[in-house]
Amino acid sequence: MTSKLHSWFLNANVNSRANLRLFCFPYAGGGASVFREWSRFFPKDVEVCPVQLPGRESRGLESPMTSLSQIVQAIVLEMGPLLQTPFVFFGHSMGALIAYETARQISRKYGKQPVHLFVSGRSGPGLPYTKKKLHQLPDDEFKMALKRMNGTPEAVLQHDELMQLLMPRLRADFEVCETYSYIDDQPLRCPISAFGGNADYDVSVASLAAWNEQTSSEFFLHMFDGDHFFLHNQQENIMQTVYDSFHKVPAKPTPKQVVHTGNVIWL
């Protein structure tokens, strides 16, 4: 069981003396390496566990999963031994959706919830999905859509052999997002912080604010400079914001607030 657990959660140590586990869920097409720098940033008492989904990096020979429920069920099954330590979830884009549904399923199965849920670059799950379903596009159109998103390097897009290897994973991940069906339930009891890029034209401030409906606790909305992949160019600011949430109490506590480039805008 241990080796399988480690295939899902990098750096995980069942017998860790850490005070907190930070599980990090990558975006569509991304692997655990997206969070390579996070372990170096956080202190020793925070165990950073990037989630490695089937079909990428160290699990490249496995078939990718194509439904959110399938992914969540597998994660929840393997995560059980790691929930004895307080834990936090961070997910970007598709990862935000997986983190959220994993938190809900863990609550149902184990009666536990994250200390804090961080959702980044993703509209609130209760909003209707109105975008075109990209996973059904022909290869050329699919690659053009990836280019517009600015998340795949041009050199990769132009490398035909590499794209042939990556395409099944990317299509599977888009299918996960585009076939997701939200089911209304009791809101989570943990605080939720939503992160957005101020130049992300697919994920608006209003759609990020919709995450407020998913918690009965505090809600915070932080905006950063950048497009949908602000996770990369704002990485240090994001990590600091996450870290501060564990150690600092807001100067003016409130159940609803937006933090925009260091300034607080009250909802």
Tab-separated table of N, CA, C and O in Angstrom, residues 68-179:
chain	number	residue	atom	x	y	z
A	68	LEU	N	-14.023	13.092	-13.201
A	68	LEU	CA	-13.640	13.657	-11.907
A	68	LEU	C	-13.968	12.685	-10.777
A	68	LEU	O	-13.180	12.522	-9.843
A	69	SER	N	-15.108	12.045	-10.845
A	69	SER	CA	-15.496	11.121	-9.775
A	69	SER	C	-14.503	9.970	-9.653
A	69	SER	O	-14.175	9.534	-8.540
A	70	GLN	N	-13.997	9.489	-10.787
A	70	GLN	CA	-13.020	8.408	-10.772
A	70	GLN	C	-11.731	8.859	-10.085
A	70	GLN	O	-11.149	8.126	-9.270
A	71	ILE	N	-11.275	10.060	-10.410
A	71	ILE	CA	-10.056	10.606	-9.801
A	71	ILE	C	-10.244	10.780	-8.298
A	71	ILE	O	-9.402	10.369	-7.489
A	72	VAL	N	-11.352	11.393	-7.910
A	72	VAL	CA	-11.594	11.693	-6.500
A	72	VAL	C	-11.710	10.411	-5.679
A	72	VAL	O	-11.138	10.307	-4.588
A	73	GLN	N	-12.421	9.433	-6.189
A	73	GLN	CA	-12.562	8.172	-5.463
A	73	GLN	C	-11.209	7.516	-5.211
A	73	GLN	O	-10.938	7.009	-4.111
A	74	ALA	N	-10.344	7.543	-6.221
A	74	ALA	CA	-9.018	6.945	-6.068
A	74	ALA	C	-8.174	7.727	-5.062
A	74	ALA	O	-7.487	7.138	-4.214
A	75	ILE	N	-8.207	9.049	-5.137
A	75	ILE	CA	-7.429	9.879	-4.219
A	75	ILE	C	-7.885	9.672	-2.779
A	75	ILE	O	-7.072	9.479	-1.863
A	76	VAL	N	-9.189	9.700	-2.559
A	76	VAL	CA	-9.732	9.572	-1.208
A	76	VAL	C	-9.373	8.219	-0.607
A	76	VAL	O	-9.031	8.118	0.579
A	77	LEU	N	-9.416	7.179	-1.417
A	77	LEU	CA	-9.069	5.840	-0.946
A	77	LEU	C	-7.623	5.783	-0.470
A	77	LEU	O	-7.308	5.196	0.572
A	78	GLU	N	-6.718	6.402	-1.237
A	78	GLU	CA	-5.291	6.347	-0.907
A	78	GLU	C	-4.889	7.356	0.170
A	78	GLU	O	-3.893	7.167	0.866
A	79	MET	N	-5.662	8.416	0.317
A	79	MET	CA	-5.288	9.504	1.216
A	79	MET	C	-5.556	9.188	2.685
A	79	MET	O	-4.985	9.830	3.580
A	80	GLY	N	-6.401	8.219	2.952
A	80	GLY	CA	-6.816	7.935	4.319
A	80	GLY	C	-5.715	7.925	5.364
A	80	GLY	O	-5.833	8.590	6.408
A	81	PRO	N	-4.601	7.186	5.143
A	81	PRO	CA	-3.550	7.118	6.169
A	81	PRO	C	-2.859	8.451	6.449
A	81	PRO	O	-2.164	8.587	7.459
A	82	LEU	N	-3.036	9.423	5.569
A	82	LEU	CA	-2.350	10.713	5.724
A	82	LEU	C	-3.216	11.764	6.416
A	82	LEU	O	-2.777	12.901	6.605
A	83	LEU	N	-4.433	11.403	6.780
A	83	LEU	CA	-5.366	12.387	7.326
A	83	LEU	C	-5.330	12.483	8.842
A	83	LEU	O	-6.147	13.181	9.437
A	84	GLN	N	-4.366	11.769	9.482
A	84	GLN	CA	-4.230	11.873	10.927
A	84	GLN	C	-3.593	13.206	11.325
A	84	GLN	O	-3.730	13.651	12.463
A	85	THR	N	-2.888	13.818	10.381
A	85	THR	CA	-2.283	15.134	10.578
A	85	THR	C	-3.190	16.186	9.949
A	85	THR	O	-3.745	15.956	8.872
A	86	PRO	N	-3.374	17.354	10.585
A	86	PRO	CA	-4.167	18.423	9.948
A	86	PRO	C	-3.656	18.700	8.537
A	86	PRO	O	-2.447	18.670	8.282
A	87	PHE	N	-4.575	18.981	7.613
A	87	PHE	CA	-4.195	19.103	6.209
A	87	PHE	C	-4.880	20.285	5.542
A	87	PHE	O	-5.925	20.771	5.991
A	88	VAL	N	-4.245	20.717	4.467
A	88	VAL	CA	-4.710	21.851	3.666
A	88	VAL	C	-4.675	21.425	2.208
A	88	VAL	O	-3.786	20.656	1.803
A	89	PHE	N	-5.613	21.907	1.405
A	89	PHE	CA	-5.629	21.630	-0.030
A	89	PHE	C	-5.383	22.913	-0.810
A	89	PHE	O	-5.974	23.961	-0.507
A	90	PHE	N	-4.537	22.813	-1.835
A	90	PHE	CA	-4.371	23.887	-2.819
A	90	PHE	C	-4.493	23.272	-4.207
A	90	PHE	O	-3.821	22.275	-4.516
A	91	GLY	N	-5.320	23.854	-5.058
A	91	GLY	CA	-5.448	23.365	-6.425
A	91	GLY	C	-5.605	24.498	-7.402
A	91	GLY	O	-6.279	25.502	-7.112
A	92	HIS	N	-4.977	24.352	-8.572
A	92	HIS	CA	-5.088	25.367	-9.608
A	92	HIS	C	-5.870	24.829	-10.798
A	92	HIS	O	-5.573	23.739	-11.311
A	93	SER	N	-6.865	25.583	-11.253
A	93	SER	CA	-7.687	25.250	-12.416
A	93	SER	C	-8.354	23.882	-12.218
A	93	SER	O	-9.133	23.718	-11.286
A	94	MET	N	-8.067	22.895	-13.044
A	94	MET	CA	-8.632	21.573	-12.822
A	94	MET	C	-8.311	21.081	-11.416
A	94	MET	O	-9.144	20.424	-10.764
A	95	GLY	N	-7.125	21.390	-10.939
A	95	GLY	CA	-6.727	20.973	-9.603
A	95	GLY	C	-7.608	21.543	-8.510
A	95	GLY	O	-7.824	20.911	-7.473
A	96	ALA	N	-8.122	22.770	-8.735
A	96	ALA	CA	-9.033	23.374	-7.755
A	96	ALA	C	-10.316	22.560	-7.645
A	96	ALA	O	-10.847	22.341	-6.551
A	97	LEU	N	-10.807	22.125	-8.794
A	97	LEU	CA	-12.028	21.324	-8.819
A	97	LEU	C	-11.815	19.975	-8.130
A	97	LEU	O	-12.652	19.513	-7.340
A	98	ILE	N	-10.669	19.339	-8.414
A	98	ILE	CA	-10.362	18.055	-7.782
A	98	ILE	C	-10.204	18.235	-6.270
A	98	ILE	O	-10.713	17.436	-5.480
A	99	ALA	N	-9.510	19.299	-5.861
A	99	ALA	CA	-9.308	19.556	-4.433
A	99	ALA	C	-10.644	19.750	-3.722
A	99	ALA	O	-10.867	19.212	-2.626
A	100	TYR	N	-11.529	20.504	-4.343
A	100	TYR	CA	-12.840	20.779	-3.745
A	100	TYR	C	-13.665	19.506	-3.592
A	100	TYR	O	-14.210	19.224	-2.519
A	101	GLU	N	-13.755	18.723	-4.664
A	101	GLU	CA	-14.564	17.508	-4.591
A	101	GLU	C	-13.922	16.463	-3.677
A	101	GLU	O	-14.612	15.686	-3.024
A	102	THR	N	-12.586	16.460	-3.603
A	102	THR	CA	-11.901	15.570	-2.665
A	102	THR	C	-12.226	15.968	-1.231
A	102	THR	O	-12.467	15.112	-0.372
A	103	ALA	N	-12.246	17.265	-0.965
A	103	ALA	CA	-12.587	17.745	0.381
A	103	ALA	C	-14.004	17.312	0.759
A	103	ALA	O	-14.252	16.879	1.893
A	104	ARG	N	-14.923	17.414	-0.173
A	104	ARG	CA	-16.307	17.013	0.113
A	104	ARG	C	-16.396	15.507	0.385
A	104	ARG	O	-17.101	15.065	1.296
A	105	GLN	N	-15.699	14.715	-0.434
A	105	GLN	CA	-15.765	13.265	-0.279
A	105	GLN	C	-15.082	12.796	1.007
A	105	GLN	O	-15.550	11.863	1.673
A	106	ILE	N	-13.982	13.449	1.374
A	106	ILE	CA	-13.301	13.120	2.624
A	106	ILE	C	-14.202	13.426	3.814
A	106	ILE	O	-14.239	12.687	4.803
A	107	SER	N	-14.940	14.522	3.714
A	107	SER	CA	-15.875	14.869	4.776
A	107	SER	C	-16.937	13.786	4.945
A	107	SER	O	-17.284	13.395	6.063
A	108	ARG	N	-17.434	13.267	3.831
A	108	ARG	CA	-18.460	12.222	3.884
A	108	ARG	C	-17.883	10.905	4.402
A	108	ARG	O	-18.515	10.220	5.209
A	109	LYS	N	-16.695	10.541	3.924
A	109	LYS	CA	-16.122	9.226	4.228
A	109	LYS	C	-15.441	9.162	5.589
A	109	LYS	O	-15.586	8.180	6.327
A	110	TYR	N	-14.693	10.222	5.936
A	110	TYR	CA	-13.884	10.200	7.147
A	110	TYR	C	-14.349	11.193	8.218
A	110	TYR	O	-13.827	11.192	9.327
A	111	GLY	N	-15.294	12.060	7.870
A	111	GLY	CA	-15.754	13.062	8.820
A	111	GLY	C	-14.722	14.136	9.109
A	111	GLY	O	-14.776	14.796	10.149
A	112	LYS	N	-13.772	14.338	8.171
A	112	LYS	CA	-12.719	15.343	8.345
A	112	LYS	C	-12.764	16.345	7.192
A	112	LYS	O	-13.238	16.027	6.103
A	113	GLN	N	-12.264	17.537	7.447
A	113	GLN	CA	-12.189	18.559	6.406
A	113	GLN	C	-10.840	19.262	6.482
A	113	GLN	O	-10.178	19.243	7.528
A	114	PRO	N	-10.418	19.878	5.369
A	114	PRO	CA	-9.144	20.614	5.411
A	114	PRO	C	-9.192	21.762	6.410
A	114	PRO	O	-10.263	22.301	6.709
A	115	VAL	N	-8.037	22.127	6.901
A	115	VAL	CA	-7.920	23.336	7.713
A	115	VAL	C	-8.273	24.543	6.863
A	115	VAL	O	-8.887	25.508	7.336
A	116	HIS	N	-7.917	24.491	5.582
A	116	HIS	CA	-8.171	25.586	4.645
A	116	HIS	C	-8.179	25.002	3.234
A	116	HIS	O	-7.402	24.086	2.936
A	117	LEU	N	-9.050	25.505	2.389
A	117	LEU	CA	-9.096	25.106	0.984
A	117	LEU	C	-8.734	26.307	0.122
A	117	LEU	O	-9.384	27.349	0.192
A	118	PHE	N	-7.682	26.149	-0.699
A	118	PHE	CA	-7.245	27.198	-1.617
A	118	PHE	C	-7.593	26.762	-3.038
A	118	PHE	O	-7.132	25.714	-3.509
A	119	VAL	N	-8.410	27.555	-3.715
A	119	VAL	CA	-8.826	27.246	-5.085
A	119	VAL	C	-8.346	28.371	-5.989
A	119	VAL	O	-8.621	29.539	-5.752
A	120	SER	N	-7.619	28.019	-7.029
A	120	SER	CA	-6.915	29.006	-7.844
A	120	SER	C	-7.276	28.847	-9.321
A	120	SER	O	-7.293	27.726	-9.849
A	121	GLY	N	-7.589	29.968	-9.978
A	121	GLY	CA	-7.807	29.946	-11.419
A	121	GLY	C	-8.995	29.103	-11.853
A	121	GLY	O	-8.988	28.531	-12.942
A	122	ARG	N	-10.040	29.063	-11.030
A	122	ARG	CA	-11.203	28.247	-11.354
A	122	ARG	C	-12.473	28.928	-10.855
A	122	ARG	O	-12.543	29.380	-9.713
A	123	SER	N	-13.487	29.018	-11.719
A	123	SER	CA	-14.773	29.578	-11.326
A	123	SER	C	-15.439	28.687	-10.290
A	123	SER	O	-15.151	27.492	-10.195
A	124	GLY	N	-16.352	29.263	-9.522
A	124	GLY	CA	-17.096	28.496	-8.542
A	124	GLY	C	-17.784	27.302	-9.175
A	124	GLY	O	-18.323	27.406	-10.286
A	125	PRO	N	-17.796	26.145	-8.521
A	125	PRO	CA	-18.296	24.915	-9.131
A	125	PRO	C	-19.798	24.918	-9.408
A	125	PRO	O	-20.278	24.155	-10.234
A	126	GLY	N	-20.540	25.768	-8.700
A	126	GLY	CA	-21.979	25.804	-8.898
A	126	GLY	C	-22.417	26.568	-10.130
A	126	GLY	O	-23.602	26.518	-10.516
A	127	LEU	N	-21.488	27.277	-10.785
A	127	LEU	CA	-21.831	28.036	-11.991
A	127	LEU	C	-21.946	27.107	-13.187
A	127	LEU	O	-21.198	26.129	-13.297
A	128	PRO	N	-22.853	27.384	-14.115
A	128	PRO	CA	-22.983	26.527	-15.310
A	128	PRO	C	-21.753	26.618	-16.197
A	128	PRO	O	-21.120	27.675	-16.297
A	129	TYR	N	-21.396	25.502	-16.835
A	129	TYR	CA	-20.253	25.466	-17.749
A	129	TYR	C	-20.743	25.885	-19.131
A	129	TYR	O	-21.572	25.218	-19.734
A	130	THR	N	-20.239	27.015	-19.612
A	130	THR	CA	-20.740	27.573	-20.869
A	130	THR	C	-19.700	27.577	-21.984
A	130	THR	O	-19.991	28.017	-23.095
A	131	LYS	N	-18.494	27.071	-21.702
A	131	LYS	CA	-17.430	27.114	-22.703
A	131	LYS	C	-17.575	25.962	-23.696
A	131	LYS	O	-18.246	24.960	-23.439
A	132	LYS	N	-16.902	26.109	-24.830
A	132	LYS	CA	-16.870	25.051	-25.835
A	132	LYS	C	-16.110	23.847	-25.290
A	132	LYS	O	-15.129	23.986	-24.577
A	133	LYS	N	-16.585	22.644	-25.613
A	133	LYS	CA	-15.931	21.425	-25.131
A	133	LYS	C	-14.711	21.112	-26.004
A	133	LYS	O	-14.832	20.568	-27.096
A	134	LEU	N	-13.553	21.444	-25.475
A	134	LEU	CA	-12.321	21.356	-26.247
A	134	LEU	C	-11.864	19.924	-26.463
A	134	LEU	O	-11.207	19.626	-27.468
A	135	HIS	N	-12.180	19.030	-25.542
A	135	HIS	CA	-11.640	17.670	-25.658
A	135	HIS	C	-12.185	16.931	-26.877
A	135	HIS	O	-11.640	15.917	-27.286
A	136	GLN	N	-13.236	17.461	-27.508
A	136	GLN	CA	-13.824	16.828	-28.677
A	136	GLN	C	-13.314	17.420	-29.997
A	136	GLN	O	-13.684	16.957	-31.068
A	137	LEU	N	-12.446	18.437	-29.910
A	137	LEU	CA	-11.960	19.107	-31.117
A	137	LEU	C	-10.970	18.235	-31.893
A	137	LEU	O	-10.243	17.432	-31.295
A	138	PRO	N	-10.900	18.410	-33.208
A	138	PRO	CA	-9.825	17.772	-33.987
A	138	PRO	C	-8.461	18.253	-33.488
A	138	PRO	O	-8.355	19.326	-32.879
A	139	ASP	N	-7.415	17.500	-33.768
A	139	ASP	CA	-6.086	17.796	-33.226
A	139	ASP	C	-5.630	19.230	-33.499
A	139	ASP	O	-5.142	19.916	-32.592
A	140	ASP	N	-5.760	19.693	-34.735
A	140	ASP	CA	-5.278	21.035	-35.080
A	140	ASP	C	-6.008	22.109	-34.285
A	140	ASP	O	-5.398	23.057	-33.780
A	141	GLU	N	-7.324	21.974	-34.168
A	141	GLU	CA	-8.104	22.962	-33.423
A	141	GLU	C	-7.808	22.870	-31.930
A	141	GLU	O	-7.788	23.886	-31.223
A	142	PHE	N	-7.577	21.660	-31.461
A	142	PHE	CA	-7.254	21.470	-30.056
A	142	PHE	C	-5.930	22.153	-29.721
A	142	PHE	O	-5.799	22.836	-28.694
A	143	LYS	N	-4.937	22.011	-30.602
A	143	LYS	CA	-3.645	22.659	-30.374
A	143	LYS	C	-3.769	24.178	-30.418
A	143	LYS	O	-3.110	24.881	-29.648
A	144	MET	N	-4.612	24.696	-31.293
A	144	MET	CA	-4.835	26.144	-31.344
A	144	MET	C	-5.459	26.645	-30.048
A	144	MET	O	-5.112	27.716	-29.546
A	145	ALA	N	-6.394	25.862	-29.506
A	145	ALA	CA	-7.021	26.239	-28.237
A	145	ALA	C	-5.992	26.256	-27.114
A	145	ALA	O	-5.994	27.152	-26.259
A	146	LEU	N	-5.089	25.282	-27.118
A	146	LEU	CA	-4.027	25.244	-26.112
A	146	LEU	C	-3.116	26.461	-26.236
A	146	LEU	O	-2.698	27.046	-25.234
A	147	LYS	N	-2.839	26.839	-27.461
A	147	LYS	CA	-1.974	28.006	-27.690
A	147	LYS	C	-2.611	29.267	-27.137
A	147	LYS	O	-1.934	30.102	-26.524
A	148	ARG	N	-3.917	29.432	-27.344
A	148	ARG	CA	-4.614	30.623	-26.852
A	148	ARG	C	-4.596	30.694	-25.328
A	148	ARG	O	-4.611	31.778	-24.749
A	149	MET	N	-4.559	29.552	-24.689
A	149	MET	CA	-4.548	29.525	-23.218
A	149	MET	C	-3.201	29.932	-22.633
A	149	MET	O	-3.110	30.255	-21.454
A	150	ASN	N	-2.149	29.846	-23.447
A	150	ASN	CA	-0.822	30.299	-23.037
A	150	ASN	C	-0.219	29.427	-21.935
A	150	ASN	O	0.620	29.889	-21.170
A	151	GLY	N	-0.656	28.158	-21.858
A	151	GLY	CA	-0.129	27.291	-20.823
A	151	GLY	C	0.821	26.224	-21.331
A	151	GLY	O	1.473	25.542	-20.546
A	152	THR	N	0.900	26.091	-22.667
A	152	THR	CA	1.782	25.091	-23.266
A	152	THR	C	2.842	25.798	-24.089
A	152	THR	O	2.518	26.581	-24.982
A	153	PRO	N	4.128	25.579	-23.816
A	153	PRO	CA	5.184	26.273	-24.560
A	153	PRO	C	5.058	26.048	-26.063
A	153	PRO	O	4.691	24.955	-26.512
A	154	GLU	N	5.387	27.065	-26.834
A	154	GLU	CA	5.298	26.989	-28.293
A	154	GLU	C	6.161	25.858	-28.837
A	154	GLU	O	5.767	25.163	-29.790
A	155	ALA	N	7.326	25.655	-28.241
A	155	ALA	CA	8.220	24.592	-28.706
A	155	ALA	C	7.573	23.223	-28.561
A	155	ALA	O	7.790	22.328	-29.388
A	156	VAL	N	6.768	23.055	-27.524
A	156	VAL	CA	6.058	21.787	-27.313
A	156	VAL	C	4.937	21.644	-28.337
A	156	VAL	O	4.749	20.574	-28.938
A	157	LEU	N	4.191	22.723	-28.564
A	157	LEU	CA	3.087	22.687	-29.522
A	157	LEU	C	3.573	22.359	-30.929
A	157	LEU	O	2.863	21.711	-31.710
A	158	GLN	N	4.789	22.787	-31.265
A	158	GLN	CA	5.327	22.574	-32.609
A	158	GLN	C	6.062	21.238	-32.745
A	158	GLN	O	6.498	20.891	-33.841
A	159	HIS	N	6.195	20.528	-31.637
A	159	HIS	CA	6.902	19.249	-31.657
A	159	HIS	C	5.867	18.137	-31.836
A	159	HIS	O	5.225	17.695	-30.880
A	160	ASP	N	5.709	17.666	-33.071
A	160	ASP	CA	4.627	16.728	-33.403
A	160	ASP	C	4.696	15.438	-32.589
A	160	ASP	O	3.676	14.950	-32.079
A	161	GLU	N	5.893	14.865	-32.466
A	161	GLU	CA	6.006	13.601	-31.750
A	161	GLU	C	5.674	13.765	-30.267
A	161	GLU	O	4.998	12.917	-29.670
A	162	LEU	N	6.145	14.862	-29.682
A	162	LEU	CA	5.863	15.116	-28.275
A	162	LEU	C	4.368	15.360	-28.061
A	162	LEU	O	3.775	14.862	-27.092
A	163	MET	N	3.754	16.106	-28.967
A	163	MET	CA	2.323	16.374	-28.847
A	163	MET	C	1.502	15.095	-28.980
A	163	MET	O	0.448	14.952	-28.341
A	164	GLN	N	1.957	14.170	-29.794
A	164	GLN	CA	1.252	12.898	-29.903
A	164	GLN	C	1.257	12.141	-28.576
A	164	GLN	O	0.307	11.433	-28.244
A	165	LEU	N	2.337	12.313	-27.821
A	165	LEU	CA	2.416	11.679	-26.508
A	165	LEU	C	1.557	12.413	-25.478
A	165	LEU	O	0.945	11.785	-24.598
A	166	LEU	N	1.533	13.735	-25.580
A	166	LEU	CA	0.834	14.538	-24.583
A	166	LEU	C	-0.670	14.636	-24.834
A	166	LEU	O	-1.442	14.830	-23.893
A	167	MET	N	-1.076	14.506	-26.095
A	167	MET	CA	-2.469	14.744	-26.462
A	167	MET	C	-3.469	13.900	-25.668
A	167	MET	O	-4.474	14.429	-25.183
A	168	PRO	N	-3.250	12.590	-25.490
A	168	PRO	CA	-4.234	11.803	-24.728
A	168	PRO	C	-4.407	12.303	-23.298
A	168	PRO	O	-5.528	12.344	-22.776
A	169	ARG	N	-3.296	12.685	-22.660
A	169	ARG	CA	-3.379	13.209	-21.295
A	169	ARG	C	-4.163	14.511	-21.258
A	169	ARG	O	-5.034	14.708	-20.413
A	170	LEU	N	-3.845	15.412	-22.201
A	170	LEU	CA	-4.516	16.707	-22.230
A	170	LEU	C	-6.001	16.562	-22.519
A	170	LEU	O	-6.845	17.194	-21.872
A	171	ARG	N	-6.322	15.730	-23.478
A	171	ARG	CA	-7.737	15.510	-23.798
A	171	ARG	C	-8.484	14.914	-22.597
A	171	ARG	O	-9.617	15.285	-22.299
A	172	ALA	N	-7.843	13.962	-21.932
A	172	ALA	CA	-8.467	13.339	-20.767
A	172	ALA	C	-8.749	14.375	-19.682
A	172	ALA	O	-9.827	14.380	-19.063
A	173	ASP	N	-7.784	15.267	-19.442
A	173	ASP	CA	-7.960	16.280	-18.401
A	173	ASP	C	-9.062	17.270	-18.763
A	173	ASP	O	-9.859	17.668	-17.904
A	174	PHE	N	-9.111	17.670	-20.029
A	174	PHE	CA	-10.190	18.574	-20.439
A	174	PHE	C	-11.543	17.876	-20.350
A	174	PHE	O	-12.547	18.504	-20.001
A	175	GLU	N	-11.558	16.602	-20.641
A	175	GLU	CA	-12.807	15.847	-20.500
A	175	GLU	C	-13.247	15.812	-19.039
A	175	GLU	O	-14.448	15.917	-18.732
A	176	VAL	N	-12.297	15.666	-18.124
A	176	VAL	CA	-12.602	15.688	-16.695
A	176	VAL	C	-13.344	16.970	-16.329
A	176	VAL	O	-14.382	16.950	-15.646
A	177	CYS	N	-12.822	18.101	-16.793
A	177	CYS	CA	-13.415	19.395	-16.461
A	177	CYS	C	-14.736	19.631	-17.188
A	177	CYS	O	-15.698	20.155	-16.608
A	178	GLU	N	-14.776	19.232	-18.449
A	178	GLU	CA	-15.922	19.579	-19.292
A	178	GLU	C	-17.118	18.656	-19.102
A	178	GLU	O	-18.224	18.962	-19.557
A	179	THR	N	-16.932	17.543	-18.427
A	179	THR	CA	-18.045	16.626	-18.153
A	179	THR	C	-18.420	16.637	-16.670
A	179	THR	O	-19.294	15.873	-16.249
